[in-house]
Structure formats: structure tokens, C-alpha cells
Short mmCIF file of C-alpha atoms in Angstrom, two decimals:
data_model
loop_
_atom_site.label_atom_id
_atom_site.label_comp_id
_atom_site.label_asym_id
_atom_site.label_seq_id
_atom_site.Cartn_x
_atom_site.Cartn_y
_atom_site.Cartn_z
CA UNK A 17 -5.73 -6.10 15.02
CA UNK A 18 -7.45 -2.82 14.49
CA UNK A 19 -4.73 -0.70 12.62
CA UNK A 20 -5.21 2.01 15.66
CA UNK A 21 -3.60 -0.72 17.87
CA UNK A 22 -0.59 -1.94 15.65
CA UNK A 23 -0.04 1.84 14.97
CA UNK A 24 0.25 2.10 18.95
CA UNK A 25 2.09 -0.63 19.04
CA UNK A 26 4.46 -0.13 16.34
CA UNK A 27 6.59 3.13 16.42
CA UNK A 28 7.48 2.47 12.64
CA UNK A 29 5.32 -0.25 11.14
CA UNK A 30 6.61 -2.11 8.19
CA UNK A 31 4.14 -4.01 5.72
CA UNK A 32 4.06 -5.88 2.63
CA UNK A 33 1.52 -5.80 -0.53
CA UNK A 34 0.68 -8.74 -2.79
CA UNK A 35 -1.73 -9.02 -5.57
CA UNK A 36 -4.39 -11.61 -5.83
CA UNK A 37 -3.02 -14.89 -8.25
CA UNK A 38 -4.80 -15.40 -11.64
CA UNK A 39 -3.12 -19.00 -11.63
CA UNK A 40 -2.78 -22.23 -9.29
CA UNK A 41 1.06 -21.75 -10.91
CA UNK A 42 0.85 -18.18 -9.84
CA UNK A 43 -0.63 -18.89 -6.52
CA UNK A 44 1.77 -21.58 -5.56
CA UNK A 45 4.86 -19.28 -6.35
CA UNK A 46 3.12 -16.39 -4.06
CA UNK A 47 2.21 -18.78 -1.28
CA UNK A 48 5.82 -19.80 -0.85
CA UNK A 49 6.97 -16.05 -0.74
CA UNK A 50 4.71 -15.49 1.71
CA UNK A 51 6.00 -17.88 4.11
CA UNK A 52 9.54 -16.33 3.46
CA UNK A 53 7.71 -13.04 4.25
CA UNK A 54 5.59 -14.25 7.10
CA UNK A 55 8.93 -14.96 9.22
CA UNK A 56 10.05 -11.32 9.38
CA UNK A 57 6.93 -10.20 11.14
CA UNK A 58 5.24 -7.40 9.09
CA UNK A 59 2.98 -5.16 10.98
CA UNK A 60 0.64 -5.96 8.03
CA UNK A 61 -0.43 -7.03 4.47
CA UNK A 62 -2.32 -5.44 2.09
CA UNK A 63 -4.37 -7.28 -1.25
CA UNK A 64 -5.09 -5.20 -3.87
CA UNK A 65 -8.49 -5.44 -5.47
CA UNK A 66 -8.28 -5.21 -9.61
CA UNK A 67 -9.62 -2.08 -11.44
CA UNK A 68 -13.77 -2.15 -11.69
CA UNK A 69 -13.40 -4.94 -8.78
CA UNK A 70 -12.20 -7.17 -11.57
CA UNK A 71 -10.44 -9.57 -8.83
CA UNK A 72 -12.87 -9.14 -6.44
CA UNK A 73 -13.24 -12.63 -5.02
CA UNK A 74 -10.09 -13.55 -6.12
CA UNK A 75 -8.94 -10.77 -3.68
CA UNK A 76 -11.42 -12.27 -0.73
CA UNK A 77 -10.20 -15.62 -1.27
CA UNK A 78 -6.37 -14.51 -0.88
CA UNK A 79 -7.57 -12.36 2.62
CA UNK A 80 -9.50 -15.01 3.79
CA UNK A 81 -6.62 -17.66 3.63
CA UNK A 82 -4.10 -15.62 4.95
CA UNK A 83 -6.32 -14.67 8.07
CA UNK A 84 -7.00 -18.40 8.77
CA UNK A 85 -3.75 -20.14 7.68
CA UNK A 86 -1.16 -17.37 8.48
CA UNK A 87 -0.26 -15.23 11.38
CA UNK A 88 -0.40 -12.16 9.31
CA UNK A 89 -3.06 -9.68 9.80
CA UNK A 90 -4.41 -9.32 6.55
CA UNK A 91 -6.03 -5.81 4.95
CA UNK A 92 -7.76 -5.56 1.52
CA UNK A 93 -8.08 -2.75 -0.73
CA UNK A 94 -12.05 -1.75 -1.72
CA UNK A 95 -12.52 0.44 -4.64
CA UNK A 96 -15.17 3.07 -6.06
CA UNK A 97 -15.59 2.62 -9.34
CA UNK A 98 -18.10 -0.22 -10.74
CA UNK A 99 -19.67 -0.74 -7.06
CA UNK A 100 -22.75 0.34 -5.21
CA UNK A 101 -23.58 0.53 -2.05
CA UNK A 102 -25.41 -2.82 -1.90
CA UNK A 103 -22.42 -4.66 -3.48
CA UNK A 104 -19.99 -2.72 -1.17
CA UNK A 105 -22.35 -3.59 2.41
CA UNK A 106 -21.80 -7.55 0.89
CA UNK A 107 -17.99 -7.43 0.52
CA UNK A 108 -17.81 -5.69 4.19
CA UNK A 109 -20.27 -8.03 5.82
CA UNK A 110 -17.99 -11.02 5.12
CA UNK A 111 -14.69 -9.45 5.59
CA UNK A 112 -16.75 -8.52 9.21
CA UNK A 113 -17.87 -12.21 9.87
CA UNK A 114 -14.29 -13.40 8.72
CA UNK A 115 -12.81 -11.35 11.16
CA UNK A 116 -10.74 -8.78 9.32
CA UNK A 117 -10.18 -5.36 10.83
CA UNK A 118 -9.08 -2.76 8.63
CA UNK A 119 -9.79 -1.80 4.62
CA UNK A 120 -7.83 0.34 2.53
CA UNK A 121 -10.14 2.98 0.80
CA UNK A 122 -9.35 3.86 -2.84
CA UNK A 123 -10.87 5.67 -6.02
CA UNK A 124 -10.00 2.81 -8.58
CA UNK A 125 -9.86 2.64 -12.21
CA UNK A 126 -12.14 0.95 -14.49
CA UNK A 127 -11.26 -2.24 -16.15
CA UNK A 128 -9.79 -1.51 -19.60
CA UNK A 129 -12.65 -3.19 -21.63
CA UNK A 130 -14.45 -0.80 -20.47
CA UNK A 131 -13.50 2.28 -22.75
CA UNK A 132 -15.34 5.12 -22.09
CA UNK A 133 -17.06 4.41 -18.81
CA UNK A 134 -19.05 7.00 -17.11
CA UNK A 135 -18.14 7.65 -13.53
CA UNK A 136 -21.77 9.42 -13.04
CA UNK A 137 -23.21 5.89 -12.05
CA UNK A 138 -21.21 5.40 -9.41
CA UNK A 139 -22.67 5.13 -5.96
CA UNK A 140 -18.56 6.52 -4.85
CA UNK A 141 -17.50 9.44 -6.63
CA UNK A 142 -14.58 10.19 -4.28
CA UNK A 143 -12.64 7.85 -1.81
CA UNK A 144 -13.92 10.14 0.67
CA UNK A 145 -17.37 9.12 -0.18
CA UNK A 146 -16.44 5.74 0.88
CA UNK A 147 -14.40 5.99 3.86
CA UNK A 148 -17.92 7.95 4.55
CA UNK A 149 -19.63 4.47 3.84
CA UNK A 150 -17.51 2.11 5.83
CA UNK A 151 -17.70 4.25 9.23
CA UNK A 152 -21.58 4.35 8.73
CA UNK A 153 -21.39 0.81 8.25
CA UNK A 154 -18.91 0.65 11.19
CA UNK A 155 -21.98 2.67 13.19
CA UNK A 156 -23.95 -0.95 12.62
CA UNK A 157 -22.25 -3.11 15.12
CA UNK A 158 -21.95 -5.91 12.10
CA UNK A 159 -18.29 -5.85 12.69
CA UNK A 160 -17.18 -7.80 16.21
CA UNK A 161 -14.80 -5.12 17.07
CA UNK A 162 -16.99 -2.12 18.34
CA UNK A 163 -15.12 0.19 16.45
CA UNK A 164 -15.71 -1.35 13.46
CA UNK A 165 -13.13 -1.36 10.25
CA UNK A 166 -9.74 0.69 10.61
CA UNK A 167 -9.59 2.74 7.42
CA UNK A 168 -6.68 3.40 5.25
CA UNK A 169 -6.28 6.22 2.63
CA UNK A 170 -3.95 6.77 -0.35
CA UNK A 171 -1.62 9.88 -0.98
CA UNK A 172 0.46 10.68 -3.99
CA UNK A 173 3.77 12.38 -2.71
CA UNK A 174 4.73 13.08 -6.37
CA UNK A 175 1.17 14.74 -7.31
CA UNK A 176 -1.93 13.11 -7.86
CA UNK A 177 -1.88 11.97 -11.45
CA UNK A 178 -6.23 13.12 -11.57
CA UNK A 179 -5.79 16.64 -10.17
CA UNK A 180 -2.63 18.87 -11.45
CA UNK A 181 -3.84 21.55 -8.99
CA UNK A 182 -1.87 20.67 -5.45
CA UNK A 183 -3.76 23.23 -3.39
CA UNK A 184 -6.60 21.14 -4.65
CA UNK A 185 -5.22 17.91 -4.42
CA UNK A 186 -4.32 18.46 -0.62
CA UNK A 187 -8.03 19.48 0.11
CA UNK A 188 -9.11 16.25 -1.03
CA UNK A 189 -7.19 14.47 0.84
CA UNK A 190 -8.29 16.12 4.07
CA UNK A 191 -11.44 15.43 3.50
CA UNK A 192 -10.96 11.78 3.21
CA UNK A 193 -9.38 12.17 7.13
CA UNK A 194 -12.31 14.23 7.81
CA UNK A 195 -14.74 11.58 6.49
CA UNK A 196 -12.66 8.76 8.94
CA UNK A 197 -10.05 7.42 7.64
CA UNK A 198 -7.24 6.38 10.04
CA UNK A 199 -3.81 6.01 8.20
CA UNK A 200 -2.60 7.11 4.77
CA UNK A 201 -0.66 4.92 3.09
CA UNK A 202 1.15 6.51 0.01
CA UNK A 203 1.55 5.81 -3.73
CA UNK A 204 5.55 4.78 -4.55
CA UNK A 205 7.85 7.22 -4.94
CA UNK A 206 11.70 6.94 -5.79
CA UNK A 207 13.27 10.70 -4.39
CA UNK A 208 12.39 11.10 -0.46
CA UNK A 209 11.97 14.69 -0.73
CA UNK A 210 9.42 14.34 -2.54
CA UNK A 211 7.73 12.36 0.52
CA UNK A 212 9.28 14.80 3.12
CA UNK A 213 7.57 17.59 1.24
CA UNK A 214 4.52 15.74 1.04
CA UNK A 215 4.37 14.92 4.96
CA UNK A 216 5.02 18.70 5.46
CA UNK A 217 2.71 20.01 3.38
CA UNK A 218 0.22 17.37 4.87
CA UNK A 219 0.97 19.07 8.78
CA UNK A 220 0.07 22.25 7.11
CA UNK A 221 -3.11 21.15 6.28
CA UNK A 222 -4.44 19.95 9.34
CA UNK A 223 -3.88 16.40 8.73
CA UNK A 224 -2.51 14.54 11.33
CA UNK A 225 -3.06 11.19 10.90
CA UNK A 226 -0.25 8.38 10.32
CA UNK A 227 1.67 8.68 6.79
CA UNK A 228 3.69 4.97 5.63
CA UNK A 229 5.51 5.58 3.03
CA UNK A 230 5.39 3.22 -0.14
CA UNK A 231 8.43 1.88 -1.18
CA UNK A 232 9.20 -0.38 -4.91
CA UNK A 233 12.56 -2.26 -5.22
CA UNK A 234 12.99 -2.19 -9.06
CA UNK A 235 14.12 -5.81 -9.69
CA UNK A 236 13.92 -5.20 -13.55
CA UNK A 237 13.43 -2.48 -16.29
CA UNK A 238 10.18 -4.03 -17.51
CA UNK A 239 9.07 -3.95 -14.34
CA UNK A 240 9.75 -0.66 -13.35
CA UNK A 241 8.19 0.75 -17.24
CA UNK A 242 5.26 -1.61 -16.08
CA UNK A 243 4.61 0.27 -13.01
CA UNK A 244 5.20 3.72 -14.23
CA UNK A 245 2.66 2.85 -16.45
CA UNK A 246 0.46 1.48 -13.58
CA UNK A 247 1.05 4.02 -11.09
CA UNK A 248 0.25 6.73 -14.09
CA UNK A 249 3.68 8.28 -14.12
CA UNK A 250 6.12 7.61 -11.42
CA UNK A 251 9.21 9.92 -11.29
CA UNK A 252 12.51 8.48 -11.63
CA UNK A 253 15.51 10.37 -10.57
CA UNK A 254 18.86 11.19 -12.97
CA UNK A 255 21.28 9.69 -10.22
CA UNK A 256 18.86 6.68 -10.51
CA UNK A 257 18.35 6.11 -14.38
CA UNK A 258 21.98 7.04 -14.67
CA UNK A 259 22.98 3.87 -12.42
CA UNK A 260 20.60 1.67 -14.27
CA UNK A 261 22.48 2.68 -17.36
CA UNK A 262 25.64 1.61 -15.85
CA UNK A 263 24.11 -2.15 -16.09
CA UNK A 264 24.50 -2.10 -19.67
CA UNK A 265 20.51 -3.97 -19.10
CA UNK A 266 22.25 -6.77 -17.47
CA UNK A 267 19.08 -8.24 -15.43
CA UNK A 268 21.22 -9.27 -12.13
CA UNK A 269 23.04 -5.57 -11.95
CA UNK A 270 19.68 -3.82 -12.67
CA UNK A 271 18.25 -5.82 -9.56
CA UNK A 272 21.30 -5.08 -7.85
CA UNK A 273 21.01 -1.20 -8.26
CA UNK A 274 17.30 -1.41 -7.18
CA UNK A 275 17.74 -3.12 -4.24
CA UNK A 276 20.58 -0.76 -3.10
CA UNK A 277 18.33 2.61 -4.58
CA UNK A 278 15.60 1.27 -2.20
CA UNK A 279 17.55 0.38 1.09
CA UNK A 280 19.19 3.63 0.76
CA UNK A 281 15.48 5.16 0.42
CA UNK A 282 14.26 2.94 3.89
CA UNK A 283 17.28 3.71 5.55
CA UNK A 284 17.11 7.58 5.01
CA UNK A 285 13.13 7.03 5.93
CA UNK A 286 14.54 5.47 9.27
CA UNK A 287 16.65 8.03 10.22
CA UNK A 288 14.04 10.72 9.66
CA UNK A 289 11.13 9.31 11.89
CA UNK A 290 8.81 7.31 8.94
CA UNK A 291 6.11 6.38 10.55
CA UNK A 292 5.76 3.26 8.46
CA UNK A 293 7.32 1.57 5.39
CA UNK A 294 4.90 0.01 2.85
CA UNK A 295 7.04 -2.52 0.25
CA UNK A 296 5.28 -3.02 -3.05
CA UNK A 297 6.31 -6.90 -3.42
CA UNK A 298 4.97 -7.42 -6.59
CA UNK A 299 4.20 -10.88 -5.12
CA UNK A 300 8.02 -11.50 -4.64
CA UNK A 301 9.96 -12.09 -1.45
CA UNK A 302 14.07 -11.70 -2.60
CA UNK A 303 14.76 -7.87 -2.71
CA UNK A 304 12.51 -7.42 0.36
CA UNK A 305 14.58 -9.52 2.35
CA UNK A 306 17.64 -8.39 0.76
CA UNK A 307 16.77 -4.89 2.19
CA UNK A 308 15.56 -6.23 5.48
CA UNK A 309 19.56 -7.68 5.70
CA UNK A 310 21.10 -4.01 4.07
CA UNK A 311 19.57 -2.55 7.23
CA UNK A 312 20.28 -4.98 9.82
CA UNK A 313 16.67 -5.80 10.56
CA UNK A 314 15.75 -8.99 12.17
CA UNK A 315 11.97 -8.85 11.65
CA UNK A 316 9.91 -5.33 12.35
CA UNK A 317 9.50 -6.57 15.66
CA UNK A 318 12.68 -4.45 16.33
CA UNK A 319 10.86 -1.61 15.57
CA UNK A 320 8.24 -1.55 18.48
CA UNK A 321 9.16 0.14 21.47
CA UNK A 322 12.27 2.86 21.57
CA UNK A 323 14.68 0.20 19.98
CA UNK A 324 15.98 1.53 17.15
CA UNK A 325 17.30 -0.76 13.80
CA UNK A 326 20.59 -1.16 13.59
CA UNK A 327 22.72 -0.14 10.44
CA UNK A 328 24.84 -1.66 8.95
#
């Protein structure tokens, strides 16, 4: 489905991201988390594509089989960095033919063996530069759907880590809804107010277009140093980092207080009209379900319509 028709659909959407297996080991453990996943009925799925396109057919391969061997509507993550437009028409064309509808538009990062690497090559210096790309190819009626891809966006709630300057920050972001781009989907955060400000601050910039919010169970403290290293600083909150010291690094308590931290975070999201909730698996299926039971969800199916979730 076009993401313009499971937003309609869904008045708060709730999807899951995985990453593309290096492994067969890897791949078998993800496939059977995915079938746990697949029966609570996401409104999506999202593959993320590796820095410089590094998992680039890895990241096909994973979209492809869920599209023809799940009933989960797959959508994959397209970078700028390392790509031109040739490379970028190729990757589109076959998501096209294999019948997926929507993209997720991003800047990137380089590949770490590539120290130094000069941007300036780039066909895509911005993300609004390709958002820009995909509705032109859109325009070319490769796509079966006349509209062509759906387009998602990132936002940082917490600042993007590339531009210190928020006045700046929020004028780039505009103009990668002015370019297209249908849905933002942001970057995790760990205090809400930080995305309440963030969804504010987008209103007063003219930007109206649906904002999930991007939520990370901790399920362990290398994990969560791993992606505040990833995510190029995440902040975590004293009230948080102060429970996590109560664990005394015991691995089942830590998971315990992450699980908790984040159902609190989806049910406070609930209450306060989130448009959508976007759960960074890590390719793992336990603390998403556990949260999906904290808040009395049966599958996001009970999200459609004017029923509300139950709490619990």
C-alpha cells in the first residue's frame, strides 16, 4: 500500500525496523522474529540500507522476500552518499517492478573505510535532493501505482547531529516536504518533550505532513552505548540512567527497565495523539511484544478507526 493510504487508514500507525542479515545464522534468527512480529499486524516495515549503500542488495534481497513471502508491506531506506543518479534509477526500477510502494529518503554516511570522503561527488547533496529524484522518477509511470513511490523523511527531535543551528535545521527539513516527501519518520529519542517540542516547532514551520515517532527499547547497556554511538549522540535522561544504575548491570533488570522506560514513552505518545510509533527492533522481537502486552494492544489493527488501545 501507498503510505498515503495506510496513513488514511491508520489513525496511529505502528511499524517495525530491521536491518539486513550479514549471516545465514543471522538471517535465520531474524526470519523467526519476524514471524513473531508479522502476527501483530504492523502498519509497516522498514530495511535499512548500510552507510555508502554498503548492504545494498543485501537490503533488496530482505524487501523482496518479505513482499513475496510475508503479509507485511515492506519499505526500504535509499541513501545519498556513494550513489548517482544512474545507480539510484536501477535500485527504484526494481523495487517498482517488485511491487514496493514507498522509500524512506535519507542523507547517509559513508562507509568507515572510507576516511576522508568528499561529499562534492555526490549526485545527492541533501535528502531533499533526492526526495526531488524519486517524485521525478515517480513523473515516469515506471512504478504500477500512478502515483508512484510514497516518500518518507527523517527528523531529529533532539537536534540534528550535522547542523547545531535549529532555525537552520528546521528549514531543511521543510524543504525536504517541499521537494515531496509524504511522512517523516523521526530519529530515536528517550524524553517525549523533546518530540512534543519537535512536532510543535514543526506546525510552526509550515510543515504539515505526518510525524511517527521512533521509539528504542534498551534491552542492554552495550546496546544502548552502541546506538548512541550510531545515532551520533542520543540523549539519555537522569531519571533514566539513574534506573539503569539501580540494576547493578544485571542484563535481565537492565532489559527490564528498558522495556518499562519505553512503554511508558508509547503510552504517553498514545495519550497525546502520535500519529505513528516507529520501534527500532534491532532485528529482535521480545521487548516489542513485551510493550505491545504493557499497553494492552492486540495487534495495531486496534488502532484504525476511533477505537482507542486499551491500558492497562
Amino acid at each position: 500500500m501507498h503510505i498515503n493510504d495506510i496513513l488514511a487508514a491508520d489513525q496511529t500507525t505502528i511499524s517495525f525496523e530491521f536491518f539486513p542479515p550479514k549471516t545465514a545464522a543471522d538471517a535465520e534468527v531474524l526470519y523467526e522474529n519476524i514471524a513473531h512480529l508479522e502476527t501483530l499486524h504492523p502498519s509497516f516495515v522498514s530495511v535499512t540500507y548500510g552507510a555508502g549503500g554498503s548492504t545494498r542488495q543485501l537490503t533488496h534481497d530482505l524487501v523482496v522476500r518479505l513482499k513475496q513471502t510475508t503479509a507485511l508491506d515492506p519499505i526500504p531506506h535509499l541513501t545519498c552518499v556513494c550513489h548517482n543518479e544512474r545507480e539510484i534509477e536501477e535500485i527504484l526500477t526494481k523495487y517498482a517492478q517488485a511491487g514496493v510502494s514507498n522509500t524512506l529518503a535519507l542523507g547517509g554516511d559513508p562507509p568507515r573505510d572510507l576516511q576522508g570522503y568528499v561529499r562534492e561527488a555526490d549526485a545527492f547533496q541533501h535528502a531533499a535532493d533526492l526526495v526531488r529524484f524519486i517524485r521525478r522518477f515517480n513523473e515516469s509511470g515506471v512504478h504500477p501505482d500512478p502515483r508512484g513511490f510514497g516518500i518518507g523523511v527523517a527528523g531529529f527531535p533532539e537536534g540534528h547531529p550535522a547542523t547545531p543551528n535549529r532555525l537552520e535545521e528546521m528549514d531543511y527539513l521543510k524543504a525536504k516536504i517541499d521537494a515531496g516527501a509524504d511522512y517523516i519518520c523521526t530519529q530515536l529519542f528517550f524524553d517525549n518533550r523533546d518530540f512534543y517540542d519537535f512536532r510543535e516547532r514543526c506546525e510552526l514551520a509550515g510543515i504539515g505532513v505526518p510525524i511517527l515517532a521512533g521509539i528504542m527499547p534498551i534491552t542492554s547497556l552495550g546496546g544502548m552505548k552502541r546506538m548512541a554511538q550510531l545515532a551520533l549522540g542520543a540523549r539519555y535522561p537522569a531519571k533514566l540512567l539513574r534506573a539503569l544504575q539501580r540494576t547493578s548491570n544485571d542484563p535481565e533488570a537492565v532489559k527490564r527497565v528498558g522495556v518499562h522506560w519505553a512503554t511508558e514513552q508509547c503510552r504517553d505518545l498514545l495519550d497525546n495523539q502520535v500519529r505513528g510509533i516507529h520501534f527500532y527492533t534491532l532485528n529482535k522481537s521480545d521487548a516489542t511484544r513485551q510493550i505491545y502486552q504493557s499497553l494492552g494492544l492486540r495487534d495495531s489493527k486496534i488502532l484504525r478507526g476511533a477505537v482507542r488501545p486499551v491500558a492497562t
